[in-house]
Short mmCIF file of C-alpha atoms in Angstrom, two decimals:
data_model
loop_
_atom_site.label_atom_id
_atom_site.label_comp_id
_atom_site.label_asym_id
_atom_site.label_seq_id
_atom_site.Cartn_x
_atom_site.Cartn_y
_atom_site.Cartn_z
CA MET O 1 14.83 19.48 -14.96
CA SER O 2 18.14 17.66 -15.40
CA ASN O 3 18.83 13.93 -15.40
CA LYS O 4 20.35 14.46 -11.96
CA GLN O 5 17.04 15.78 -10.64
CA LEU O 6 15.20 12.86 -12.27
CA ASP O 7 17.61 10.44 -10.56
CA GLN O 8 16.91 12.21 -7.28
CA LEU O 9 13.16 11.70 -7.76
CA ARG O 10 13.73 8.01 -8.52
CA GLN O 11 15.77 7.59 -5.35
CA GLU O 12 12.99 9.24 -3.35
CA LEU O 13 10.47 6.91 -5.02
CA ASP O 14 12.56 3.84 -4.08
CA GLN O 15 12.77 5.12 -0.52
CA VAL O 16 8.98 5.62 -0.31
CA ASN O 17 8.42 2.14 -1.81
CA LEU O 18 10.51 0.61 1.00
CA GLU O 19 8.65 2.61 3.65
CA ILE O 20 5.32 1.38 2.22
CA LEU O 21 6.73 -2.19 2.23
CA ASP O 22 7.65 -1.97 5.91
CA LEU O 23 4.26 -0.55 6.87
CA ILE O 24 2.33 -3.16 4.89
CA ASN O 25 4.28 -5.89 6.71
CA LYS O 26 3.82 -4.12 10.06
CA ARG O 27 0.08 -4.07 9.30
CA ALA O 28 0.17 -7.82 8.58
CA GLU O 29 1.79 -8.46 11.97
CA LEU O 30 -0.94 -6.48 13.72
CA VAL O 31 -3.61 -8.42 11.82
CA GLN O 32 -1.98 -11.70 12.93
CA LYS O 33 -1.84 -10.57 16.57
CA SER O 34 -5.44 -9.42 16.43
CA ALA O 35 -6.55 -12.77 14.92
CA GLN O 36 -4.73 -14.70 17.66
CA ALA O 37 -6.37 -12.52 20.30
CA LYS O 38 -9.83 -13.08 18.85
CA GLU O 39 -9.22 -16.81 18.61
CA LYS O 40 -8.29 -16.97 22.30
CA GLN O 41 -11.58 -15.26 23.08
CA GLY O 42 -13.41 -17.81 20.93
CA ALA O 43 -14.53 -15.03 18.60
CA ASN O 44 -14.77 -15.34 14.84
CA ARG O 45 -11.36 -14.42 13.43
CA SER O 46 -12.45 -13.99 9.85
CA TYR O 47 -13.89 -11.21 7.71
CA ASP O 48 -15.63 -8.43 9.68
CA PRO O 49 -17.52 -6.15 7.25
CA VAL O 50 -18.42 -3.56 9.92
CA ARG O 51 -14.82 -3.15 11.04
CA GLU O 52 -13.70 -2.96 7.38
CA ARG O 53 -16.26 -0.22 6.65
CA ASP O 54 -15.11 1.75 9.71
CA MET O 55 -11.46 1.48 8.65
CA LEU O 56 -12.31 2.60 5.10
CA ASN O 57 -14.36 5.55 6.39
CA LEU O 58 -11.45 6.75 8.53
CA ILE O 59 -9.11 6.40 5.55
CA LYS O 60 -11.47 8.37 3.27
CA GLU O 61 -11.83 11.14 5.87
CA ASN O 62 -8.05 11.50 5.99
CA ASN O 63 -7.36 11.29 2.25
CA LYS O 64 -5.77 14.55 1.05
CA GLY O 65 -4.97 13.25 -2.47
CA PRO O 66 -3.67 13.33 -5.16
CA PHE O 67 -5.29 9.89 -5.33
CA GLU O 68 -9.07 10.02 -5.37
CA ASN O 69 -11.04 8.11 -2.72
CA ALA O 70 -12.10 5.42 -5.22
CA THR O 71 -8.45 4.58 -5.99
CA ILE O 72 -7.44 4.62 -2.32
CA ILE O 73 -10.35 2.35 -1.39
CA HIS O 74 -9.42 -0.09 -4.16
CA LEU O 75 -5.80 -0.26 -2.95
CA PHE O 76 -6.77 -0.74 0.71
CA LYS O 77 -9.28 -3.47 -0.15
CA GLU O 78 -6.40 -5.34 -1.82
CA ILE O 79 -4.26 -4.83 1.31
CA PHE O 80 -7.11 -6.02 3.57
CA LYS O 81 -7.68 -9.08 1.36
CA ALA O 82 -3.98 -9.99 1.56
CA GLY O 83 -4.20 -9.72 5.37
CA LEU O 84 -7.20 -12.04 5.48
CA GLU O 85 -5.45 -14.57 3.24
CA LEU O 86 -2.43 -14.50 5.55
CA GLN O 87 -4.70 -15.31 8.53
CA GLU O 88 -6.26 -18.19 6.62
CA ASP O 89 -2.82 -19.57 5.68
CA ASN O 90 -1.71 -19.42 9.32
CA HIS O 91 -4.91 -21.09 10.46
CA SER O 92 -4.52 -23.92 7.92
CA LYS O 93 -0.90 -24.45 9.00
CA ALA O 94 -1.97 -24.53 12.66
CA LEU O 95 -4.53 -27.22 11.87
CA LEU O 96 -1.84 -29.35 10.23
CA VAL O 97 0.43 -29.57 13.30
CA MET Y 1 -5.97 -11.08 25.82
CA SER Y 2 -8.62 -8.62 27.02
CA ASN Y 3 -10.98 -6.46 24.99
CA LYS Y 4 -8.83 -3.52 26.01
CA GLN Y 5 -5.81 -5.10 24.38
CA LEU Y 6 -7.84 -5.88 21.26
CA ASP Y 7 -8.96 -2.23 21.13
CA GLN Y 8 -5.31 -1.21 21.43
CA LEU Y 9 -4.42 -3.40 18.43
CA ARG Y 10 -7.27 -1.87 16.43
CA GLN Y 11 -6.05 1.63 17.21
CA GLU Y 12 -2.55 0.67 16.08
CA LEU Y 13 -4.03 -0.80 12.88
CA ASP Y 14 -5.93 2.44 12.18
CA GLN Y 15 -2.72 4.39 12.76
CA VAL Y 16 -0.75 2.18 10.36
CA ASN Y 17 -3.56 2.48 7.76
CA LEU Y 18 -3.24 6.28 7.87
CA GLU Y 19 0.55 6.11 7.58
CA ILE Y 20 0.19 3.85 4.51
CA LEU Y 21 -2.38 6.31 3.09
CA ASP Y 22 0.03 9.25 3.44
CA LEU Y 23 2.91 7.32 1.86
CA ILE Y 24 0.79 6.12 -1.08
CA ASN Y 25 -0.23 9.73 -1.75
CA LYS Y 26 3.36 10.94 -1.28
CA ARG Y 27 4.39 8.32 -3.84
CA ALA Y 28 1.73 9.61 -6.25
CA GLU Y 29 3.14 13.15 -5.94
CA LEU Y 30 6.64 11.87 -6.77
CA VAL Y 31 5.26 10.00 -9.79
CA GLN Y 32 3.55 13.20 -10.98
CA LYS Y 33 6.76 15.24 -10.57
CA SER Y 34 8.76 12.58 -12.37
CA ALA Y 35 6.25 12.50 -15.26
CA GLN Y 36 6.39 16.30 -15.60
CA ALA Y 37 10.20 16.16 -15.62
CA LYS Y 38 10.25 13.50 -18.31
CA GLU Y 39 7.72 15.44 -20.40
CA LYS Y 40 9.92 18.55 -20.28
CA GLN Y 41 12.79 16.44 -21.59
CA GLY Y 42 10.55 15.16 -24.38
CA ALA Y 43 10.90 11.62 -23.02
CA ASN Y 44 8.12 9.05 -22.96
CA ARG Y 45 6.23 9.55 -19.68
CA SER Y 46 4.34 6.31 -19.72
CA TYR Y 47 4.94 2.73 -18.59
CA ASP Y 48 8.64 1.79 -18.21
CA PRO Y 49 8.95 -2.01 -17.70
CA VAL Y 50 12.69 -1.89 -16.91
CA ARG Y 51 12.25 0.70 -14.17
CA GLU Y 52 9.26 -1.25 -12.79
CA ARG Y 53 11.31 -4.47 -12.69
CA ASP Y 54 14.16 -2.67 -10.88
CA MET Y 55 11.74 -1.22 -8.30
CA LEU Y 56 10.16 -4.64 -7.70
CA ASN Y 57 13.59 -6.30 -7.32
CA LEU Y 58 14.61 -3.76 -4.69
CA ILE Y 59 11.32 -4.31 -2.87
CA LYS Y 60 11.73 -8.13 -2.94
CA GLU Y 61 15.31 -7.86 -1.63
CA ASN Y 62 14.05 -5.83 1.33
CA ASN Y 63 10.95 -7.90 2.13
CA LYS Y 64 11.26 -9.34 5.64
CA GLY Y 65 7.68 -10.68 5.79
CA PRO Y 66 5.26 -11.84 7.10
CA PHE Y 67 3.86 -11.24 3.60
CA GLU Y 68 5.45 -13.44 0.95
CA ASN Y 69 7.09 -11.85 -2.09
CA ALA Y 70 4.22 -12.87 -4.39
CA THR Y 71 1.71 -10.97 -2.23
CA ILE Y 72 3.96 -7.91 -1.93
CA ILE Y 73 4.56 -7.85 -5.70
CA HIS Y 74 0.81 -8.08 -6.35
CA LEU Y 75 0.11 -5.14 -4.00
CA PHE Y 76 2.87 -2.96 -5.47
CA LYS Y 77 1.75 -3.66 -9.03
CA GLU Y 78 -1.68 -2.32 -8.02
CA ILE Y 79 -0.02 0.77 -6.52
CA PHE Y 80 2.11 1.28 -9.67
CA LYS Y 81 -0.97 0.91 -11.90
CA ALA Y 82 -2.85 3.53 -9.89
CA GLY Y 83 0.14 5.87 -10.32
CA LEU Y 84 0.14 5.37 -14.09
CA GLU Y 85 -3.60 6.00 -14.27
CA LEU Y 86 -3.12 9.23 -12.35
CA GLN Y 87 -0.51 10.38 -14.89
CA GLU Y 88 -2.86 9.55 -17.75
CA ASP Y 89 -5.71 11.47 -16.10
CA ASN Y 90 -3.46 14.51 -15.64
CA HIS Y 91 -2.28 14.28 -19.24
CA SER Y 92 -5.84 14.09 -20.57
CA LYS Y 93 -6.84 17.10 -18.48
CA ALA Y 94 -3.79 19.03 -19.74
CA LEU Y 95 -4.83 18.32 -23.32
CA LEU Y 96 -8.29 19.75 -22.65
CA VAL Y 97 -7.09 23.21 -21.56
#
């Protein structure tokens, strides 16, 4: 494989990184909307272990690799945690106004 | 917002999770191809801090939120680390055959 082909792979990798970036932020927006909706209903907006388990099960069922389930689960738990922290930040800011 | 609308948001969230899953695995395939290419050239396949910094800079430049750069960088470093571990696993397996 030539340097040109390696450059091509790097460009594809950069492109995939940016697609992942957009989806992670799109996910954060959905989490924010969902939290606002729950708050209006007076429901608890915070951590929901049952919903998290269901999401992880669906993800595992659809994992075709090359990453193993354990790695995928680790990465998604980090993504979920970041989403929860974003909700908490928004809630704190709302309490300050 | 009704329960129906909340269900709709959850379905969208599941859909986005699966799209992220596919892209993370697509990224892993590109990392594997790139590692194989570098190995054929006799180059060092492992951790490349300059390339990682360049990828993170591009990601930061394109981050439109709601996640802050610090959160995005944390998540991508986890994704990069998982990619490196996958390369190492493949290399170890190759040495065993």
